[in-house]
Amino acid sequence: MQALPIEQDISLQHFNTFGIGARARRYLRVIDPAQLAALAADPALAAMPRLVLGGGSNLLITRAEIGQLVLHMALMGKEIVGETPDAILVRARAGENWHGFVQWTLEQGLGGLENMSLIPGTVGASPIQNIGAYGAEVKDLFHSLTAFDFATGATRTMDAADCRFAYRDSVFKHEDGRSLAVLDVTFALPKAWTPNLRYAELARELDGVTGPGPRQVAEAVIAIRRRKLPDPAEIGNAGSFFKNPVVPGEHCARLLERWPNLVHHLQADGSEKLAAGWLIDQCGWKGKSLGRAGVYPKQALVLVNNGGASGEEVLALARAIQADVQERFGVLLEPEPVMI
């Protein structure tokens, strides 16, 4: 068996969108699933703690050195693989850029993923976070995925039930999914496409456009995101840093008595989803900094690296925001990024 090309002492600054200058003690760029099988078959390597890395767009590294073996998923390729009576099946491997994949599906004349245009990261990470934007989530178009299981050394196929999707959550973020590394993801894109304009902001962007197609919806989403969100290539960030909290209806009613302009969305079970960005803005954090980390002036939900910030500085800012929101509104904000 050929030795795995594990590198030593590799900077991860360009492998995480916050631009945190941590270093990996051991690093393996995964370009073939056979590498994972070889790793699992080696007792010494299999016993090492692992960190599976995609685009690093949902990650906050708070240590200067990563002791785990970093497995950087760089499996590439995308194709149309079949169809069902209602959908066309498309598959992309884990290392494909998510936005690039969405644009590719549009080039094939396939709609469905356009509301999630310009979300940073890779295809392999998309089901882990159950990414979503403007009224669409991965689970809505998901068909299946292939994952390597380090616990068994085998590859397995998983459907939506296996993945246990929830709001920005899946089995991969829980203990019984820690041994899994996503290899590829298959989506079922509808043959009978209709625009998803449930979000008022997106509907306003397309106001005056009669019968918008998938490409027009994608362009509208891209325009909105570029106005509101910083480009990670220019300002280090991980997109929305906090999940929108869900609270009991009674809690929301009490908040509305004091803050009638509270942004809230009724859920099917009677609970209410609050806009985390609104809560943070009301606490005066928009545009403010703590050390070299700050809150983006155009969107309070986005924390940024203003230049040379450490992961500890970003985390300190996040905790200060959490404390203020909890004290003022009685709501605990939960971070979206994985903390390392």
mmCIF file of C-alpha atoms in Angstrom, residues 95-326:
data_model
loop_
_atom_site.group_PDB
_atom_site.id
_atom_site.type_symbol
_atom_site.label_atom_id
_atom_site.label_comp_id
_atom_site.label_asym_id
_atom_site.label_seq_id
_atom_site.Cartn_x
_atom_site.Cartn_y
_atom_site.Cartn_z
ATOM 1 C CA GLY A 95 -14.969 19.153 -2.763
ATOM 2 C CA GLU A 96 -17.008 21.004 -5.388
ATOM 3 C CA ASN A 97 -17.655 24.678 -4.628
ATOM 4 C CA TRP A 98 -21.314 25.024 -3.652
ATOM 5 C CA HIS A 99 -22.037 28.222 -5.594
ATOM 6 C CA GLY A 100 -20.217 26.840 -8.639
ATOM 7 C CA PHE A 101 -22.365 23.716 -8.457
ATOM 8 C CA VAL A 102 -25.579 25.773 -8.226
ATOM 9 C CA GLN A 103 -24.519 27.777 -11.279
ATOM 10 C CA TRP A 104 -23.730 24.537 -13.140
ATOM 11 C CA THR A 105 -27.233 23.180 -12.465
ATOM 12 C CA LEU A 106 -28.705 26.390 -13.887
ATOM 13 C CA GLU A 107 -26.523 26.000 -16.984
ATOM 14 C CA GLN A 108 -28.078 22.552 -17.446
ATOM 15 C CA GLY A 109 -31.506 24.216 -17.416
ATOM 16 C CA LEU A 110 -32.334 22.807 -13.971
ATOM 17 C CA GLY A 111 -33.969 24.898 -11.255
ATOM 18 C CA GLY A 112 -34.356 24.215 -7.545
ATOM 19 C CA LEU A 113 -31.128 25.356 -5.896
ATOM 20 C CA GLU A 114 -31.181 28.994 -7.082
ATOM 21 C CA ASN A 115 -32.365 30.455 -3.741
ATOM 22 C CA MET A 116 -29.142 29.143 -2.199
ATOM 23 C CA SER A 117 -26.857 30.890 -4.694
ATOM 24 C CA LEU A 118 -23.630 32.439 -3.378
ATOM 25 C CA ILE A 119 -23.606 30.526 -0.096
ATOM 26 C CA PRO A 120 -19.897 29.939 0.572
ATOM 27 C CA GLY A 121 -18.463 26.478 1.147
ATOM 28 C CA THR A 122 -18.464 23.086 -0.507
ATOM 29 C CA VAL A 123 -21.112 20.596 -1.600
ATOM 30 C CA GLY A 124 -19.910 18.076 0.979
ATOM 31 C CA ALA A 125 -20.610 20.489 3.819
ATOM 32 C CA SER A 126 -24.089 21.440 2.564
ATOM 33 C CA PRO A 127 -26.022 18.525 4.144
ATOM 34 C CA ILE A 128 -23.981 18.670 7.348
ATOM 35 C CA GLN A 129 -25.232 22.186 8.080
ATOM 36 C CA ASN A 130 -28.474 21.727 6.114
ATOM 37 C CA ILE A 131 -27.636 25.074 4.559
ATOM 38 C CA GLY A 132 -30.433 27.340 3.481
ATOM 39 C CA ALA A 133 -31.386 30.834 2.363
ATOM 40 C CA TYR A 134 -34.442 32.743 1.152
ATOM 41 C CA GLY A 135 -36.965 30.035 1.956
ATOM 42 C CA ALA A 136 -35.007 27.017 0.680
ATOM 43 C CA GLU A 137 -32.916 24.404 2.485
ATOM 44 C CA VAL A 138 -30.780 21.495 1.303
ATOM 45 C CA LYS A 139 -33.268 19.015 2.778
ATOM 46 C CA ASP A 140 -35.938 20.299 0.363
ATOM 47 C CA LEU A 141 -34.004 19.082 -2.717
ATOM 48 C CA PHE A 142 -31.941 16.300 -1.123
ATOM 49 C CA HIS A 143 -32.061 12.795 -2.575
ATOM 50 C CA SER A 144 -29.153 10.889 -1.017
ATOM 51 C CA LEU A 145 -25.456 11.003 -0.211
ATOM 52 C CA THR A 146 -22.474 8.710 0.027
ATOM 53 C CA ALA A 147 -20.332 8.811 3.148
ATOM 54 C CA PHE A 148 -17.252 6.987 4.380
ATOM 55 C CA ASP A 149 -17.688 5.553 7.863
ATOM 56 C CA PHE A 150 -14.440 5.442 9.832
ATOM 57 C CA ALA A 151 -16.116 3.255 12.453
ATOM 58 C CA THR A 152 -16.602 0.406 9.974
ATOM 59 C CA GLY A 153 -14.102 1.276 7.231
ATOM 60 C CA ALA A 154 -16.934 1.024 4.696
ATOM 61 C CA THR A 155 -18.838 3.394 2.410
ATOM 62 C CA ARG A 156 -22.566 3.809 2.961
ATOM 63 C CA THR A 157 -25.465 5.486 1.161
ATOM 64 C CA MET A 158 -27.780 7.663 3.264
ATOM 65 C CA ASP A 159 -31.249 9.027 2.504
ATOM 66 C CA ALA A 160 -32.946 12.050 4.107
ATOM 67 C CA ALA A 161 -34.251 10.028 7.061
ATOM 68 C CA ASP A 162 -30.723 8.763 7.785
ATOM 69 C CA CYS A 163 -29.424 12.354 7.768
ATOM 70 C CA ARG A 164 -31.995 13.574 10.357
ATOM 71 C CA PHE A 165 -32.169 17.071 8.938
ATOM 72 C CA ALA A 166 -33.308 19.964 11.128
ATOM 73 C CA TYR A 167 -32.771 23.731 11.121
ATOM 74 C CA ARG A 168 -29.034 24.126 10.389
ATOM 75 C CA ASP A 169 -28.538 20.637 11.771
ATOM 76 C CA SER A 170 -28.099 16.985 10.776
ATOM 77 C CA VAL A 171 -26.855 13.667 12.148
ATOM 78 C CA PHE A 172 -23.295 14.665 11.151
ATOM 79 C CA LYS A 173 -23.205 17.274 13.928
ATOM 80 C CA HIS A 174 -24.069 14.719 16.601
ATOM 81 C CA GLU A 175 -22.114 11.969 18.289
ATOM 82 C CA ASP A 176 -23.468 9.116 16.164
ATOM 83 C CA GLY A 177 -22.466 10.944 12.982
ATOM 84 C CA ARG A 178 -18.956 11.968 13.977
ATOM 85 C CA SER A 179 -17.369 8.976 12.232
ATOM 86 C CA LEU A 180 -18.838 9.917 8.834
ATOM 87 C CA ALA A 181 -17.148 11.876 6.028
ATOM 88 C CA VAL A 182 -19.387 12.958 3.135
ATOM 89 C CA LEU A 183 -18.034 11.863 -0.273
ATOM 90 C CA ASP A 184 -20.766 13.072 -2.631
ATOM 91 C CA VAL A 185 -24.329 14.409 -2.563
ATOM 92 C CA THR A 186 -27.230 13.746 -4.960
ATOM 93 C CA PHE A 187 -30.056 16.255 -5.380
ATOM 94 C CA ALA A 188 -33.506 15.764 -6.931
ATOM 95 C CA LEU A 189 -34.281 18.886 -8.953
ATOM 96 C CA PRO A 190 -37.941 19.276 -9.916
ATOM 97 C CA LYS A 191 -39.083 18.816 -13.500
ATOM 98 C CA ALA A 192 -42.105 21.053 -12.767
ATOM 99 C CA TRP A 193 -40.221 24.076 -11.386
ATOM 100 C CA THR A 194 -41.954 27.071 -9.816
ATOM 101 C CA PRO A 195 -40.192 30.097 -8.276
ATOM 102 C CA ASN A 196 -39.846 30.138 -4.504
ATOM 103 C CA LEU A 197 -40.553 33.768 -3.607
ATOM 104 C CA ARG A 198 -41.768 33.254 -0.038
ATOM 105 C CA TYR A 199 -39.240 35.752 1.321
ATOM 106 C CA ALA A 200 -40.608 39.265 0.902
ATOM 107 C CA GLU A 201 -37.134 40.693 0.240
ATOM 108 C CA LEU A 202 -36.641 38.352 -2.712
ATOM 109 C CA ALA A 203 -40.142 39.030 -4.041
ATOM 110 C CA ARG A 204 -39.430 42.781 -3.908
ATOM 111 C CA GLU A 205 -36.165 42.276 -5.791
ATOM 112 C CA LEU A 206 -38.108 40.613 -8.609
ATOM 113 C CA ASP A 207 -40.992 43.073 -8.532
ATOM 114 C CA GLY A 208 -41.947 43.898 -12.095
ATOM 115 C CA VAL A 209 -40.444 40.707 -13.544
ATOM 116 C CA THR A 210 -43.187 38.599 -15.086
ATOM 117 C CA GLY A 211 -42.742 34.864 -14.661
ATOM 118 C CA PRO A 212 -39.106 34.858 -13.452
ATOM 119 C CA GLY A 213 -37.070 31.769 -14.345
ATOM 120 C CA PRO A 214 -34.458 29.986 -12.187
ATOM 121 C CA ARG A 215 -31.614 32.123 -13.569
ATOM 122 C CA GLN A 216 -33.449 35.374 -12.767
ATOM 123 C CA VAL A 217 -34.191 34.191 -9.227
ATOM 124 C CA ALA A 218 -30.517 33.278 -8.780
ATOM 125 C CA GLU A 219 -29.401 36.696 -10.020
ATOM 126 C CA ALA A 220 -31.791 38.395 -7.597
ATOM 127 C CA VAL A 221 -30.462 36.329 -4.675
ATOM 128 C CA ILE A 222 -26.867 37.109 -5.673
ATOM 129 C CA ALA A 223 -27.636 40.825 -5.880
ATOM 130 C CA ILE A 224 -29.221 40.864 -2.418
ATOM 131 C CA ARG A 225 -26.397 38.878 -0.819
ATOM 132 C CA ARG A 226 -23.707 41.081 -2.371
ATOM 133 C CA ARG A 227 -25.399 44.192 -1.012
ATOM 134 C CA LYS A 228 -25.746 42.814 2.487
ATOM 135 C CA LEU A 229 -22.858 40.433 3.093
ATOM 136 C CA PRO A 230 -19.070 40.821 2.922
ATOM 137 C CA ASP A 231 -17.006 38.793 0.465
ATOM 138 C CA PRO A 232 -14.820 36.396 2.531
ATOM 139 C CA ALA A 233 -12.014 36.995 0.020
ATOM 140 C CA GLU A 234 -11.947 40.634 1.145
ATOM 141 C CA ILE A 235 -13.145 40.525 4.783
ATOM 142 C CA GLY A 236 -12.778 37.353 6.825
ATOM 143 C CA ASN A 237 -16.153 36.003 7.947
ATOM 144 C CA ALA A 238 -18.275 32.855 8.126
ATOM 145 C CA GLY A 239 -21.552 34.356 6.966
ATOM 146 C CA SER A 240 -24.384 34.340 9.499
ATOM 147 C CA PHE A 241 -22.720 33.653 12.826
ATOM 148 C CA PHE A 242 -25.849 32.940 14.891
ATOM 149 C CA LYS A 243 -28.917 30.827 14.231
ATOM 150 C CA ASN A 244 -32.277 32.560 14.293
ATOM 151 C CA PRO A 245 -33.613 31.517 17.713
ATOM 152 C CA VAL A 246 -36.951 29.752 18.100
ATOM 153 C CA VAL A 247 -38.907 30.650 21.242
ATOM 154 C CA PRO A 248 -42.317 29.677 22.673
ATOM 155 C CA GLY A 249 -45.222 31.771 21.421
ATOM 156 C CA GLU A 250 -45.798 33.129 24.929
ATOM 157 C CA HIS A 251 -42.221 34.421 25.123
ATOM 158 C CA CYS A 252 -42.586 36.149 21.775
ATOM 159 C CA ALA A 253 -45.881 37.734 22.889
ATOM 160 C CA ARG A 254 -44.184 39.192 25.962
ATOM 161 C CA LEU A 255 -41.368 40.608 23.821
ATOM 162 C CA LEU A 256 -43.860 42.157 21.393
ATOM 163 C CA GLU A 257 -45.508 44.055 24.236
ATOM 164 C CA ARG A 258 -42.214 45.886 24.793
ATOM 165 C CA TRP A 259 -40.803 45.806 21.248
ATOM 166 C CA PRO A 260 -43.720 45.977 18.751
ATOM 167 C CA ASN A 261 -41.256 46.001 15.822
ATOM 168 C CA LEU A 262 -39.731 42.670 16.815
ATOM 169 C CA VAL A 263 -39.093 40.594 13.678
ATOM 170 C CA HIS A 264 -40.712 37.189 14.165
ATOM 171 C CA HIS A 265 -42.065 34.322 12.055
ATOM 172 C CA LEU A 266 -44.778 31.962 13.307
ATOM 173 C CA GLN A 267 -43.825 28.272 13.088
ATOM 174 C CA ALA A 268 -46.145 25.330 12.429
ATOM 175 C CA ASP A 269 -46.032 24.214 16.075
ATOM 176 C CA GLY A 270 -46.989 27.639 17.428
ATOM 177 C CA SER A 271 -43.463 28.662 18.340
ATOM 178 C CA GLU A 272 -41.873 31.785 16.868
ATOM 179 C CA LYS A 273 -38.585 32.161 15.010
ATOM 180 C CA LEU A 274 -36.918 35.493 15.838
ATOM 181 C CA ALA A 275 -34.462 37.380 13.637
ATOM 182 C CA ALA A 276 -31.108 37.119 15.416
ATOM 183 C CA GLY A 277 -29.747 40.065 13.417
ATOM 184 C CA TRP A 278 -32.568 42.307 14.686
ATOM 185 C CA LEU A 279 -31.890 41.309 18.306
ATOM 186 C CA ILE A 280 -28.164 42.027 17.924
ATOM 187 C CA ASP A 281 -28.857 45.353 16.216
ATOM 188 C CA GLN A 282 -31.145 46.430 19.064
ATOM 189 C CA CYS A 283 -28.288 45.807 21.483
ATOM 190 C CA GLY A 284 -26.162 48.304 19.543
ATOM 191 C CA TRP A 285 -23.584 45.906 18.160
ATOM 192 C CA LYS A 286 -23.913 46.598 14.423
ATOM 193 C CA GLY A 287 -20.638 48.124 13.198
ATOM 194 C CA LYS A 288 -18.952 47.786 16.605
ATOM 195 C CA SER A 289 -15.636 46.017 17.250
ATOM 196 C CA LEU A 290 -14.012 44.195 20.122
ATOM 197 C CA GLY A 291 -10.295 43.982 19.528
ATOM 198 C CA ARG A 292 -9.654 43.029 15.912
ATOM 199 C CA ALA A 293 -13.032 41.292 15.524
ATOM 200 C CA GLY A 294 -16.182 43.208 14.683
ATOM 201 C CA VAL A 295 -19.815 43.149 13.600
ATOM 202 C CA TYR A 296 -20.379 43.925 9.925
ATOM 203 C CA PRO A 297 -21.935 47.409 9.527
ATOM 204 C CA LYS A 298 -24.492 46.237 6.946
ATOM 205 C CA GLN A 299 -25.621 43.038 8.699
ATOM 206 C CA ALA A 300 -25.513 42.510 12.462
ATOM 207 C CA LEU A 301 -25.657 38.733 12.027
ATOM 208 C CA VAL A 302 -22.181 38.636 10.472
ATOM 209 C CA LEU A 303 -19.009 38.745 12.592
ATOM 210 C CA VAL A 304 -15.849 39.756 10.750
ATOM 211 C CA ASN A 305 -12.092 39.585 11.044
ATOM 212 C CA ASN A 306 -11.021 43.206 10.642
ATOM 213 C CA GLY A 307 -7.420 42.093 10.110
ATOM 214 C CA GLY A 308 -5.242 39.724 12.090
ATOM 215 C CA ALA A 309 -7.948 38.679 14.543
ATOM 216 C CA SER A 310 -7.431 35.430 16.384
ATOM 217 C CA GLY A 311 -10.172 32.887 16.856
ATOM 218 C CA GLU A 312 -10.194 33.776 20.556
ATOM 219 C CA GLU A 313 -11.007 37.409 19.683
ATOM 220 C CA VAL A 314 -13.926 36.397 17.472
ATOM 221 C CA LEU A 315 -15.176 34.056 20.197
ATOM 222 C CA ALA A 316 -14.914 36.803 22.837
ATOM 223 C CA LEU A 317 -17.012 39.093 20.615
ATOM 224 C CA ALA A 318 -19.598 36.349 20.073
ATOM 225 C CA ARG A 319 -19.878 35.713 23.807
ATOM 226 C CA ALA A 320 -20.288 39.432 24.550
ATOM 227 C CA ILE A 321 -23.135 39.607 22.006
ATOM 228 C CA GLN A 322 -24.758 36.487 23.451
ATOM 229 C CA ALA A 323 -24.638 37.972 26.948
ATOM 230 C CA ASP A 324 -26.220 41.260 25.854
ATOM 231 C CA VAL A 325 -29.024 39.593 23.877
ATOM 232 C CA GLN A 326 -29.799 37.185 26.700
#
